[in-house]
């Protein structure tokens, strides 16, 4: 039997309409535009409406990706949603909610929890399902309403995050030139408490006490996370490039998870990438966790910069800790 490969066919994103600037945050907590800009590179982020949920954002991004893949809703045979801000804490999954909103039923739909690395994990799963012939067209989504799990009284985290969604269709192909070249995903649970929502799970069930402690919101050991992120990402990406004998000169776009400008510029410098190769959206959107990479790919696409056969190098790092990198040609059906 001929081998089947997985191709990255299309992308879409959705950005909520409410903008939150650093100046707005100055009025909410003891911070300044100068501190946020210097330490993170973030200027603005977008916030979903009260009645907009993670699946609303995800479904809107997904619709665009499906249309751009020239597929009908019925052609999608699997939905994987990466999120840390699901519509419902335990069930149903946000992927099921997205499926309902898209009018897709009788298809496997599930969420994965890999924090900011979620999109690369979802991509790896889509690739595996396609290569094993269990699916032909997998819809992968990174969608986050982080504003719902951010502690708006904690200046060390609330300035960092934003809401948004990105989606992609990964499809089967027999043409090896179109195929995703390689993906690496990994994790180290020893760092579980560096980036955590400590309350309202089974280890500390929702209670008056956990609510009072703001335990259901994101807590981060920012500085320690920063150091591990830069080191891990640099090593991980170098390994992926070496394993596939690919020089950074062949990479058209380096699209890292957008957590902090200082992290992505340190990694880009360590990899000796040119400024023109590095995609930066963190200034506009802040950190949108699993959505940041597909949102950045979508911006490139909508700006007309992403062309068929362009080679994308993706990397991400997040809570868990989890991390991953991927070498992905853009292979739309034309
Ligand atoms: N405004 C003003 N001052 C702030 C502030 C804010 N919003 N947040 C923190 N500070 C203060 C701290 O209280 C501290 O003050 P002190 O020196 O008097 O104690 C000082 O700024 C430095 O804090 P620190 O946490 O060491 O800053 P930093 O340079 O590490 O930057 C982060 C903080 C969060 C921006 C940075 O650590 C980071 O980006 N971390 C990693 C994020 C990440 O990669 N996440 C993984 C994927 S999601």
Coordinates of C-alpha atoms and ligand atoms in Angstrom, one line a residue:
X1 CA 0.0 0.0 0.0
X2 CA 1.3 3.5 -0.9
X3 CA 2.2 5.6 2.1
X4 CA -0.1 8.4 3.0
X5 CA 1.3 11.7 4.3
X6 CA -0.2 14.7 6.1
X7 CA -0.3 18.1 4.5
X8 CA -1.1 21.5 6.1
X9 CA -3.8 22.7 3.8
X10 CA -5.3 25.9 5.2
X11 CA -5.5 28.3 8.1
X12 CA -8.1 30.6 9.7
X13 CA -8.4 32.8 12.8
X14 CA -10.8 34.8 14.8
X15 CA -9.9 37.8 17.0
X16 CA -12.5 39.2 19.4
X17 CA -13.4 42.8 18.8
X18 CA -12.6 44.3 22.2
X19 CA -9.1 45.8 22.4
X20 CA -7.4 46.1 25.8
X21 CA -4.3 48.4 25.7
X22 CA -1.5 48.8 28.2
X23 CA -2.9 52.2 29.1
X24 CA -6.2 50.5 30.0
X25 CA -4.3 48.1 32.3
X26 CA -2.6 51.0 34.0
X27 CA -6.0 51.9 35.3
X28 CA -6.7 48.4 36.6
X29 CA -3.4 47.4 38.3
X30 CA -0.1 48.9 39.4
X31 CA 1.7 48.7 36.1
X32 CA 2.9 50.8 33.2
X33 CA 3.0 50.7 29.4
X34 CA 6.8 51.1 29.8
X35 CA 7.2 48.0 32.0
X36 CA 4.9 45.8 29.9
X37 CA 6.5 46.9 26.6
X38 CA 10.1 46.5 27.9
X39 CA 9.6 43.2 29.6
X40 CA 7.2 41.5 27.1
X41 CA 6.9 43.5 23.9
X42 CA 3.1 43.5 24.3
X43 CA 1.1 46.6 23.5
X44 CA -2.5 45.4 23.0
X45 CA -4.5 42.2 23.4
X46 CA -8.1 41.3 22.5
X47 CA -10.8 40.3 24.9
X48 CA -13.9 38.2 24.1
X49 CA -17.4 39.4 25.0
X50 CA -19.0 38.1 28.2
X51 CA -21.3 35.9 26.2
X52 CA -18.7 34.7 23.8
X53 CA -17.1 31.3 24.8
X54 CA -14.0 29.5 23.7
X55 CA -16.0 27.4 21.3
X56 CA -17.6 30.5 19.7
X57 CA -14.1 31.8 18.9
X58 CA -12.9 28.4 17.7
X59 CA -15.9 27.8 15.5
X60 CA -15.4 31.1 13.7
X61 CA -11.7 30.4 13.1
X62 CA -12.6 26.8 11.9
X63 CA -15.2 28.0 9.4
X64 CA -12.5 30.1 7.7
X65 CA -10.0 27.3 7.6
X66 CA -12.5 24.8 6.2
X67 CA -13.6 27.3 3.5
X68 CA -10.0 28.0 2.5
X69 CA -9.3 24.3 2.3
X70 CA -12.1 24.2 -0.3
X71 CA -13.8 21.5 1.8
X72 CA -17.4 21.0 2.8
X73 CA -18.3 20.6 6.4
X74 CA -19.0 16.9 5.8
X75 CA -15.4 16.3 4.5
X76 CA -14.1 16.9 8.0
X77 CA -13.7 13.6 9.7
X78 CA -12.1 14.6 13.0
X79 CA -11.9 17.6 15.3
X80 CA -9.1 18.2 17.8
X81 CA -9.3 21.3 19.9
X82 CA -6.3 22.4 22.0
X83 CA -7.3 24.7 24.9
X84 CA -6.7 25.5 28.5
X85 CA -9.9 27.6 28.8
X86 CA -12.6 25.1 27.8
X87 CA -16.2 26.1 27.7
X88 CA -16.9 23.7 30.5
X89 CA -14.4 22.5 33.1
X90 CA -14.8 18.8 32.6
X91 CA -17.4 18.0 29.9
X92 CA -18.5 18.3 27.2
X93 CA -15.3 19.0 25.4
X94 CA -14.9 22.3 23.6
X95 CA -14.3 20.3 20.4
X96 CA -17.8 18.8 20.8
X97 CA -19.2 22.4 21.2
X98 CA -17.3 23.5 18.1
X99 CA -18.6 20.5 16.1
X100 CA -22.2 21.4 17.2
X101 CA -21.7 25.0 16.1
X102 CA -20.3 24.0 12.7
X103 CA -23.1 21.4 12.2
X104 CA -20.7 18.5 12.2
X105 CA -21.9 15.3 13.9
X106 CA -20.9 11.6 14.1
X107 CA -17.2 12.5 13.9
X108 CA -14.6 12.0 16.7
X109 CA -14.2 15.3 18.5
X110 CA -12.0 15.8 21.5
X111 CA -9.8 18.3 23.4
X112 CA -6.2 18.1 24.3
X113 CA -4.5 19.8 27.2
X114 CA -0.9 20.8 26.4
X115 CA -1.2 24.5 27.3
X116 CA 0.7 26.8 25.0
X117 CA 2.2 23.8 23.1
X118 CA -1.4 22.6 22.3
X119 CA -1.4 23.5 18.6
X120 CA 1.8 21.6 17.9
X121 CA 0.5 18.6 19.9
X122 CA -2.8 18.8 17.9
X123 CA -0.8 18.9 14.6
X124 CA 1.2 15.8 15.7
X125 CA -2.0 14.0 16.5
X126 CA -3.6 15.0 13.1
X127 CA -0.5 13.8 11.3
X128 CA -0.5 10.4 13.1
X129 CA -4.3 9.8 12.5
X130 CA -3.8 10.7 8.8
X131 CA -0.7 8.6 8.3
X132 CA -2.4 5.6 10.0
X133 CA -5.4 6.1 7.6
X134 CA -7.8 6.7 10.5
X135 CA -8.7 10.1 9.1
X136 CA -8.4 12.1 5.9
X137 CA -9.2 15.7 6.8
X138 CA -8.5 16.7 10.4
X139 CA -9.6 20.1 11.7
X140 CA -7.3 21.3 14.4
X141 CA -8.1 24.3 16.5
X142 CA -6.3 26.3 19.2
X143 CA -8.9 28.5 21.0
X144 CA -8.6 30.4 24.2
X145 CA -10.7 32.7 26.3
X146 CA -7.9 33.3 28.7
X147 CA -9.6 36.4 30.1
X148 CA -11.9 33.9 31.9
X149 CA -9.0 32.3 33.8
X150 CA -6.8 35.4 34.3
X151 CA -6.7 37.0 37.8
X152 CA -7.4 40.6 36.9
X153 CA -5.9 41.7 40.2
X154 CA -2.5 40.1 39.6
X155 CA -0.3 42.4 37.7
X156 CA 2.3 39.7 37.1
X157 CA 0.0 37.7 34.9
X158 CA -3.0 39.8 33.8
X159 CA -0.9 42.0 31.5
X160 CA 0.3 39.0 29.5
X161 CA -2.7 37.2 28.1
X162 CA -5.3 37.7 25.5
X163 CA -8.2 35.9 23.8
X164 CA -8.4 34.5 20.2
X165 CA -8.6 31.4 18.1
X166 CA -6.8 29.8 15.2
X167 CA -7.6 26.7 13.1
X168 CA -6.1 24.7 10.4
X169 CA -7.1 21.8 8.2
X170 CA -4.6 18.9 7.9
X171 CA -5.3 16.6 5.0
X172 CA -4.1 13.4 3.5
X173 CA -1.8 13.4 0.5
X174 CA 0.2 10.9 -1.5
X175 CA 2.6 13.6 -2.6
X176 CA 5.6 13.6 -0.2
X177 CA 6.7 17.1 -1.3
X178 CA 3.5 18.5 0.3
X179 CA 3.9 16.6 3.6
X180 CA 4.6 17.9 7.1
X181 CA 8.3 17.0 7.4
X182 CA 8.6 16.3 11.1
X183 CA 7.2 17.1 14.5
X184 CA 8.7 16.8 17.9
X185 CA 6.6 17.0 21.1
X186 CA 7.7 16.5 24.6
X187 CA 7.0 17.3 28.3
X188 CA 8.5 17.4 31.8
X189 CA 5.9 17.2 34.6
X190 CA 8.5 18.0 37.2
X191 CA 7.8 21.6 36.4
X192 CA 4.0 21.2 36.9
X193 CA 3.7 24.1 39.4
X194 CA 5.6 26.7 37.4
X195 CA 2.5 27.5 35.3
X196 CA -0.7 26.3 36.9
X197 CA -4.3 26.9 37.8
X198 CA -4.1 25.3 41.2
X199 CA -7.8 25.2 42.1
X200 CA -11.1 23.8 41.0
X201 CA -9.6 20.5 39.7
X202 CA -9.7 17.2 41.6
X203 CA -6.6 18.0 43.6
X204 CA -8.3 21.1 45.1
X205 CA -12.0 21.0 44.3
X206 CA -13.9 24.2 43.9
X207 CA -14.8 25.6 47.3
X208 CA -15.3 29.0 49.0
X209 CA -11.7 28.8 50.1
X210 CA -10.3 28.2 46.5
X211 CA -12.4 31.0 45.2
X212 CA -11.2 33.3 47.9
X213 CA -7.5 32.4 47.1
X214 CA -8.2 33.0 43.4
X215 CA -6.9 29.4 42.9
X216 CA -8.9 28.9 39.7
X217 CA -6.8 31.5 37.9
X218 CA -3.4 31.3 36.1
X219 CA -0.4 31.4 38.5
X220 CA 3.1 31.6 37.0
X221 CA 6.7 31.6 38.2
X222 CA 7.4 34.0 35.3
X223 CA 11.2 34.4 35.6
X224 CA 11.9 30.7 36.2
X225 CA 9.6 29.8 33.3
X226 CA 11.3 32.3 31.1
X227 CA 14.8 30.7 31.6
X228 CA 13.6 27.1 31.0
X229 CA 11.6 28.2 28.0
X230 CA 14.6 29.9 26.2
X231 CA 16.9 26.9 26.9
X232 CA 14.5 24.2 26.0
X233 CA 13.2 25.8 22.8
X234 CA 16.6 26.5 21.4
X235 CA 17.8 22.9 22.0
X236 CA 14.5 21.4 20.8
X237 CA 14.5 23.4 17.5
X238 CA 18.2 22.7 16.8
X239 CA 17.6 19.0 17.3
X240 CA 14.6 19.0 14.9
X241 CA 16.6 20.8 12.2
X242 CA 19.7 18.6 12.6
X243 CA 17.6 15.4 12.6
X244 CA 16.1 16.5 9.2
X245 CA 19.3 17.9 7.9
X246 CA 17.7 21.3 7.3
X247 CA 19.5 24.6 7.5
X248 CA 17.8 27.6 9.0
X249 CA 18.4 29.3 5.6
X250 CA 15.8 27.0 4.1
X251 CA 13.2 28.1 6.6
X252 CA 10.9 30.8 5.1
X253 CA 9.1 31.6 8.4
X254 CA 9.9 30.9 12.0
X255 CA 6.6 31.0 13.8
X256 CA 7.1 30.6 17.5
X257 CA 4.5 30.6 20.3
X258 CA 4.0 34.3 21.2
X259 CA 4.5 34.5 24.9
X260 CA 7.1 37.2 25.2
X261 CA 9.1 39.1 22.6
X262 CA 12.3 38.6 24.7
X263 CA 11.9 34.8 24.6
X264 CA 11.3 34.6 20.9
X265 CA 14.0 37.0 20.0
X266 CA 16.5 35.1 22.2
X267 CA 15.6 31.8 20.5
X268 CA 15.7 33.4 17.0
X269 CA 19.2 34.8 17.8
X270 CA 20.4 31.5 19.1
X271 CA 19.2 29.9 15.8
X272 CA 20.8 32.7 13.8
X273 CA 17.6 33.5 12.0
X274 CA 17.2 36.8 10.1
X275 CA 14.6 39.3 11.3
X276 CA 12.6 38.8 8.1
X277 CA 12.2 35.1 8.9
X278 CA 10.7 35.6 12.3
X279 CA 7.0 36.2 12.7
X280 CA 6.0 38.4 15.7
X281 CA 2.4 39.1 16.7
X282 CA 2.8 39.2 20.5
X283 CA 2.7 43.0 20.4
X284 CA -0.8 42.9 19.0
X285 CA -2.4 39.9 20.6
X286 CA -0.4 39.2 23.8
X287 CA -0.1 35.5 24.8
X288 CA -3.1 33.6 23.4
X289 CA -1.7 30.2 24.5
X290 CA -2.7 27.4 22.1
X291 CA -4.1 29.9 19.6
X292 CA -1.0 32.0 19.1
X293 CA 0.7 29.9 16.4
X294 CA -2.3 29.5 14.1
X295 CA -3.2 33.1 14.6
X296 CA 0.3 34.1 13.5
X297 CA 0.1 31.8 10.5
X298 CA -3.2 33.3 9.6
X299 CA -1.8 36.9 9.8
X300 CA 1.0 35.9 7.4
X301 CA -1.6 34.3 5.0
X302 CA -3.9 37.3 5.1
X303 CA -1.0 39.7 4.5
X304 CA -0.3 37.7 1.3
X305 CA 3.2 36.7 2.6
X306 CA 2.6 32.9 3.0
X307 CA 3.0 31.2 -0.4
X308 CA 2.5 27.6 -1.4
X309 CA 5.5 25.5 -0.5
X310 CA 6.9 28.0 2.0
X311 CA 8.6 26.1 4.8
X312 CA 7.3 27.1 8.3
X313 CA 9.3 26.3 11.4
X314 CA 6.9 26.2 14.5
X315 CA 7.9 26.0 18.1
X316 CA 6.0 26.3 21.4
X317 CA 6.5 26.0 25.1
X318 CA 4.0 26.0 27.9
X319 CA 2.5 24.7 31.2
X320 CA 3.3 21.2 32.1
X321 CA 6.0 22.0 31.1
X322 CA 5.2 20.9 27.5
X323 CA 7.0 21.9 24.3
X324 CA 7.2 21.1 20.7
X325 CA 8.5 22.1 17.3
X326 CA 7.5 21.3 13.7
X327 CA 8.7 21.6 10.1
X328 CA 5.7 22.3 8.0
X329 CA 5.4 23.2 4.3
X330 CA 2.3 25.3 3.5
X331 CA 0.5 23.0 1.1
X332 CA -2.9 24.5 0.0
X333 CA -4.9 22.7 -2.6
X334 CA -4.7 25.0 -5.6
Ligands
LIG1 N1 4.0 45.9 36.0 C1 5.0 46.4 36.8 N2 5.9 45.6 37.5 C2 5.7 44.3 37.5 C3 4.7 43.7 36.7 C4 3.8 44.6 36.0 N3 2.8 44.1 35.3 N4 4.7 42.4 36.9 C5 5.8 42.1 37.7 N5 6.3 43.3 38.1 C6 7.5 43.5 38.9 C7 7.7 42.4 39.9 O1 6.9 42.6 41.1 C8 9.2 42.5 40.2 O2 9.4 43.5 41.1 P1 10.5 43.4 42.3 O3 11.8 43.4 41.5 O4 10.3 44.7 43.0 O5 10.2 42.2 43.0 C9 9.8 43.0 38.8 O6 8.7 43.5 38.1 C10 10.5 41.9 38.0 O7 9.6 40.8 38.0 P2 10.1 39.5 37.2 O8 9.0 38.5 37.3 O9 11.4 39.0 37.6 O10 10.1 40.1 35.7 P3 10.6 39.4 34.4 O11 11.6 40.2 33.7 O12 10.9 37.9 34.6 O13 9.3 39.5 33.5 C11 7.5 38.0 32.7 C12 8.1 38.8 33.9 C13 6.3 37.3 33.2 C14 7.1 39.0 31.6 C15 8.5 37.0 32.2 O14 9.2 36.4 33.2 C16 8.0 36.0 31.2 O15 7.6 36.3 30.1 N6 8.0 34.7 31.6 C17 7.7 33.6 30.8 C18 6.4 33.6 30.2 C19 6.3 32.3 29.4 O16 7.2 31.9 28.6 N7 5.4 31.5 29.6 C20 5.4 30.2 29.0 C21 4.5 30.0 28.0 S1 2.9 30.6 28.4

